[in-house]
């Protein structure tokens, strides 16, 4: 079972920041937080991952709380093309011995004009 | 561009008629995964290859088999498809020496008549 909890859906106005929360209260010390997204009718796409420090790349920023029990993915200037299901996944750095990604239900983000 | 390719994108088969889905990659990644994604659900891992080593998920039905003849190609065989096997099948790859960033193909949508 997925070790994360996310809101089912969120709306965001185009051009505004989208802040997607994720709860992972049972995360263990060697586990990372990964974010993927899946645009309709496409395969999932990796966005970003982090352990305890905040991370930023060209797609998004990841803010992890000090106790690591929750995190927030930030899309700084959401566009219509960011409409997708966003998955927050907890996994150790190399996916463990089985290399698994266990997807939860994710958050369906709708970016509106 | 290096990528993960899945053919065909859409496959129709008859109940009980064996079907094979294919995946190829130009990333030279040593780990390859097959996921099943049913309508409105999250992707679910079926099995994966770590190099030549096959790893089956405990709840993957025996009806599903896989072959990996070389690094670049991986096949998903469904021996006797049932109506419940209609889904999107996603192939993904990863380099085991890097964090758990998986690269997904566009998927094959399987319809069972």
Short mmCIF file of C-alpha atoms in Angstrom, two decimals:
data_model
loop_
_atom_site.label_atom_id
_atom_site.label_comp_id
_atom_site.label_asym_id
_atom_site.label_seq_id
_atom_site.Cartn_x
_atom_site.Cartn_y
_atom_site.Cartn_z
CA UNK A 1 0.00 0.00 0.00
CA UNK A 2 1.03 3.56 -0.65
CA UNK A 3 2.57 5.29 2.34
CA UNK A 4 1.31 8.74 1.38
CA UNK A 5 -1.92 10.71 1.64
CA UNK A 6 -2.84 13.41 -0.85
CA UNK A 7 -5.97 15.46 -1.51
CA UNK A 8 -8.08 13.97 -4.26
CA UNK A 9 -8.25 17.11 -6.34
CA UNK A 10 -7.17 20.75 -6.47
CA UNK A 11 -7.76 23.70 -8.72
CA UNK A 12 -5.29 26.43 -9.58
CA UNK A 13 -5.55 29.57 -11.68
CA UNK A 14 -3.22 29.79 -14.65
CA UNK A 15 -0.10 31.77 -13.82
CA UNK A 16 -0.47 31.27 -10.09
CA UNK A 17 1.59 28.95 -7.91
CA UNK A 18 0.19 25.47 -7.39
CA UNK A 19 0.97 24.02 -3.98
CA UNK A 20 0.32 20.29 -3.71
CA UNK A 21 0.54 18.81 -0.21
CA UNK A 22 1.47 15.27 0.72
CA UNK A 23 1.40 13.53 4.07
CA UNK A 24 3.91 10.76 4.73
CA UNK A 25 3.88 10.48 8.50
CA UNK A 26 5.38 6.97 8.55
CA UNK A 27 8.39 7.79 6.38
CA UNK A 28 11.57 6.12 7.57
CA UNK A 29 15.02 7.64 7.80
CA UNK A 30 16.39 6.26 4.54
CA UNK A 31 13.32 7.01 2.45
CA UNK A 32 13.07 9.79 -0.08
CA UNK A 33 10.01 11.64 -1.28
CA UNK A 34 9.46 11.39 -5.03
CA UNK A 35 6.96 13.28 -7.13
CA UNK A 36 5.67 12.12 -10.50
CA UNK A 37 2.85 13.42 -12.61
CA UNK A 38 0.69 11.82 -15.26
CA UNK A 39 -0.90 13.91 -17.95
CA UNK A 40 -4.01 12.35 -19.44
CA UNK A 41 -3.28 9.37 -21.73
CA UNK A 42 0.48 9.58 -21.14
CA UNK A 43 2.92 7.66 -18.99
CA UNK A 44 3.98 9.13 -15.64
CA UNK A 45 6.78 11.66 -15.65
CA UNK A 46 9.37 12.17 -12.93
CA UNK A 47 9.34 15.66 -11.43
CA UNK A 48 11.62 15.85 -8.41
CA UNK A 49 12.75 14.03 -5.29
CA UNK A 50 14.25 14.93 -1.92
CA UNK A 51 15.37 13.52 1.41
CA UNK A 52 15.22 16.36 3.95
CA UNK A 53 16.47 19.50 2.29
CA UNK A 54 14.31 21.57 0.03
CA UNK A 55 14.95 20.90 -3.63
CA UNK A 56 14.37 22.90 -6.80
CA UNK A 57 14.72 22.08 -10.46
CA UNK A 58 13.44 23.49 -13.71
CA UNK A 59 10.01 21.97 -13.18
CA UNK A 60 9.20 22.49 -9.53
CA UNK A 61 10.26 23.00 -5.94
CA UNK A 62 9.92 20.48 -3.15
CA UNK A 63 9.52 21.63 0.43
CA UNK A 64 9.92 18.95 3.10
CA UNK A 65 9.02 19.71 6.71
CA UNK A 66 11.70 19.40 9.33
CA UNK A 67 10.13 16.27 10.81
CA UNK A 68 9.80 14.88 7.26
CA UNK A 69 6.22 13.86 7.87
CA UNK A 70 4.86 15.99 5.08
CA UNK A 71 5.95 17.82 1.96
CA UNK A 72 4.66 20.27 -0.62
CA UNK A 73 5.31 20.30 -4.32
CA UNK A 74 5.26 23.80 -5.75
CA UNK A 75 4.71 24.63 -9.39
CA UNK A 76 5.64 28.33 -9.33
CA UNK A 77 3.67 29.48 -12.37
CA UNK A 78 1.12 26.88 -13.33
CA UNK A 79 0.08 26.60 -16.98
CA UNK A 80 -2.75 24.71 -18.60
CA UNK A 81 -0.25 22.01 -19.57
CA UNK A 82 0.36 21.31 -15.89
CA UNK A 83 -3.13 19.82 -15.59
CA UNK A 84 -2.40 16.25 -14.52
CA UNK A 85 -2.54 13.74 -11.68
CA UNK A 86 0.36 14.32 -9.30
CA UNK A 87 1.70 11.38 -7.33
CA UNK A 88 3.73 11.69 -4.14
CA UNK A 89 5.69 8.48 -3.50
CA UNK A 90 7.96 7.44 -0.67
CA UNK A 91 10.81 5.15 -1.62
CA UNK A 92 14.36 4.58 -0.59
CA UNK A 93 17.00 6.19 -2.80
CA UNK A 94 17.38 3.34 -5.22
CA UNK A 95 13.90 1.94 -4.90
CA UNK A 96 14.90 -0.76 -2.47
CA UNK A 97 15.79 -4.29 -3.45
CA UNK A 98 12.75 -4.42 -5.68
CA UNK A 99 13.04 -0.96 -7.17
CA UNK A 100 9.37 -0.34 -6.66
CA UNK A 101 7.35 2.79 -7.04
CA UNK A 102 4.08 2.27 -5.19
CA UNK A 103 1.62 4.78 -6.55
CA UNK A 104 -1.21 6.09 -4.39
CA UNK A 105 -4.30 7.76 -5.77
CA UNK A 106 -2.57 11.10 -6.34
CA UNK A 107 -3.99 14.59 -6.64
CA UNK A 108 -5.77 15.63 -9.78
CA UNK A 109 -4.65 19.20 -10.43
CA UNK A 110 -6.80 21.27 -12.75
CA UNK A 111 -5.27 24.51 -13.96
CA UNK A 112 -7.95 26.90 -15.11
CA UNK A 113 -7.65 29.93 -17.40
CA UNK B 1 16.23 11.63 -28.22
CA UNK B 2 16.72 8.73 -25.87
CA UNK B 3 13.38 7.29 -24.97
CA UNK B 4 11.08 4.44 -24.03
CA UNK B 5 8.94 3.18 -26.89
CA UNK B 6 5.87 1.01 -26.61
CA UNK B 7 4.20 -0.73 -29.49
CA UNK B 8 1.46 -0.83 -30.36
CA UNK B 9 -0.18 2.15 -28.64
CA UNK B 10 -3.56 0.45 -28.91
CA UNK B 11 -4.14 -3.28 -28.96
CA UNK B 12 -7.40 -5.14 -29.31
CA UNK B 13 -7.59 -8.83 -28.55
CA UNK B 14 -10.28 -11.41 -28.01
CA UNK B 15 -11.12 -13.06 -24.75
CA UNK B 16 -8.67 -15.90 -24.23
CA UNK B 17 -6.45 -15.06 -27.22
CA UNK B 18 -2.78 -14.61 -26.27
CA UNK B 19 -1.36 -11.16 -26.76
CA UNK B 20 2.13 -9.68 -26.54
CA UNK B 21 2.99 -6.09 -25.81
CA UNK B 22 6.45 -4.75 -26.50
CA UNK B 23 8.71 -2.14 -25.01
CA UNK B 24 12.07 -0.90 -26.22
CA UNK B 25 14.45 1.68 -24.83
CA UNK B 26 17.41 3.63 -26.09
CA UNK B 27 18.51 4.75 -22.62
CA UNK B 28 20.65 1.66 -21.97
CA UNK B 29 19.04 1.32 -18.55
CA UNK B 30 19.51 -2.01 -16.82
CA UNK B 31 16.16 -2.08 -15.00
CA UNK B 32 12.85 -2.40 -16.84
CA UNK B 33 9.36 -2.44 -15.34
CA UNK B 34 5.85 -3.32 -16.42
CA UNK B 35 2.90 -1.60 -14.76
CA UNK B 36 -0.82 -2.11 -15.23
CA UNK B 37 -3.12 0.88 -14.95
CA UNK B 38 -6.85 0.35 -15.01
CA UNK B 39 -9.26 3.17 -15.68
CA UNK B 40 -9.17 5.90 -13.01
CA UNK B 41 -6.65 3.95 -10.94
CA UNK B 42 -2.98 4.41 -10.15
CA UNK B 43 -0.32 2.35 -11.95
CA UNK B 44 0.34 -0.99 -10.31
CA UNK B 45 3.65 -2.78 -10.68
CA UNK B 46 3.40 -6.24 -12.26
CA UNK B 47 7.08 -7.21 -12.41
CA UNK B 48 10.49 -5.92 -13.28
CA UNK B 49 13.85 -7.03 -14.63
CA UNK B 50 17.02 -6.06 -12.83
CA UNK B 51 19.49 -6.83 -15.60
CA UNK B 52 18.47 -10.38 -16.52
CA UNK B 53 16.94 -11.16 -13.15
CA UNK B 54 13.16 -11.36 -13.22
CA UNK B 55 11.23 -10.12 -10.17
CA UNK B 56 7.55 -10.87 -9.97
CA UNK B 57 5.19 -9.02 -7.64
CA UNK B 58 3.43 -11.40 -5.26
CA UNK B 59 -0.06 -10.54 -6.50
CA UNK B 60 0.67 -10.58 -10.24
CA UNK B 61 -1.53 -13.26 -11.84
CA UNK B 62 0.17 -16.23 -13.48
CA UNK B 63 -1.57 -15.22 -16.68
CA UNK B 64 1.05 -12.48 -17.05
CA UNK B 65 4.55 -13.37 -18.18
CA UNK B 66 7.50 -11.36 -19.37
CA UNK B 67 10.60 -11.79 -21.48
CA UNK B 68 13.70 -9.66 -21.80
CA UNK B 69 15.85 -10.98 -24.63
CA UNK B 70 18.38 -8.14 -24.35
CA UNK B 71 18.96 -4.83 -22.58
CA UNK B 72 16.85 -2.85 -25.01
CA UNK B 73 13.70 -4.93 -25.29
CA UNK B 74 11.13 -6.26 -22.89
CA UNK B 75 7.85 -8.05 -23.66
CA UNK B 76 4.66 -8.55 -21.70
CA UNK B 77 2.77 -11.73 -22.59
CA UNK B 78 -0.81 -12.23 -21.49
CA UNK B 79 -1.55 -15.90 -22.04
CA UNK B 80 -5.34 -15.86 -21.81
CA UNK B 81 -6.68 -12.33 -21.53
CA UNK B 82 -9.87 -11.83 -19.62
CA UNK B 83 -12.19 -8.86 -19.64
CA UNK B 84 -10.60 -7.73 -16.39
CA UNK B 85 -7.21 -7.40 -18.07
CA UNK B 86 -8.34 -4.45 -20.15
CA UNK B 87 -6.06 -1.63 -19.06
CA UNK B 88 -3.19 0.65 -19.96
CA UNK B 89 0.12 -1.19 -19.75
CA UNK B 90 3.10 0.99 -18.97
CA UNK B 91 6.75 0.16 -19.46
CA UNK B 92 9.40 2.04 -17.50
CA UNK B 93 13.17 1.95 -17.23
CA UNK B 94 15.75 3.04 -14.71
CA UNK B 95 19.49 3.03 -14.27
CA UNK B 96 20.10 1.14 -11.05
CA UNK B 97 23.03 3.35 -10.14
CA UNK B 98 20.90 6.46 -9.88
CA UNK B 99 18.04 7.55 -7.64
CA UNK B 100 14.65 6.03 -8.32
CA UNK B 101 13.85 8.16 -11.36
CA UNK B 102 11.92 5.96 -13.72
CA UNK B 103 11.36 6.83 -17.36
CA UNK B 104 7.98 5.76 -18.66
CA UNK B 105 6.79 4.98 -22.13
CA UNK B 106 3.46 6.27 -23.45
CA UNK B 107 1.70 3.00 -22.67
CA UNK B 108 -0.30 0.45 -24.64
CA UNK B 109 -4.04 0.49 -24.14
CA UNK B 110 -5.36 -3.05 -24.27
CA UNK B 111 -8.99 -3.77 -25.10
CA UNK B 112 -10.36 -7.29 -24.61
CA UNK B 113 -13.50 -8.18 -26.56
#
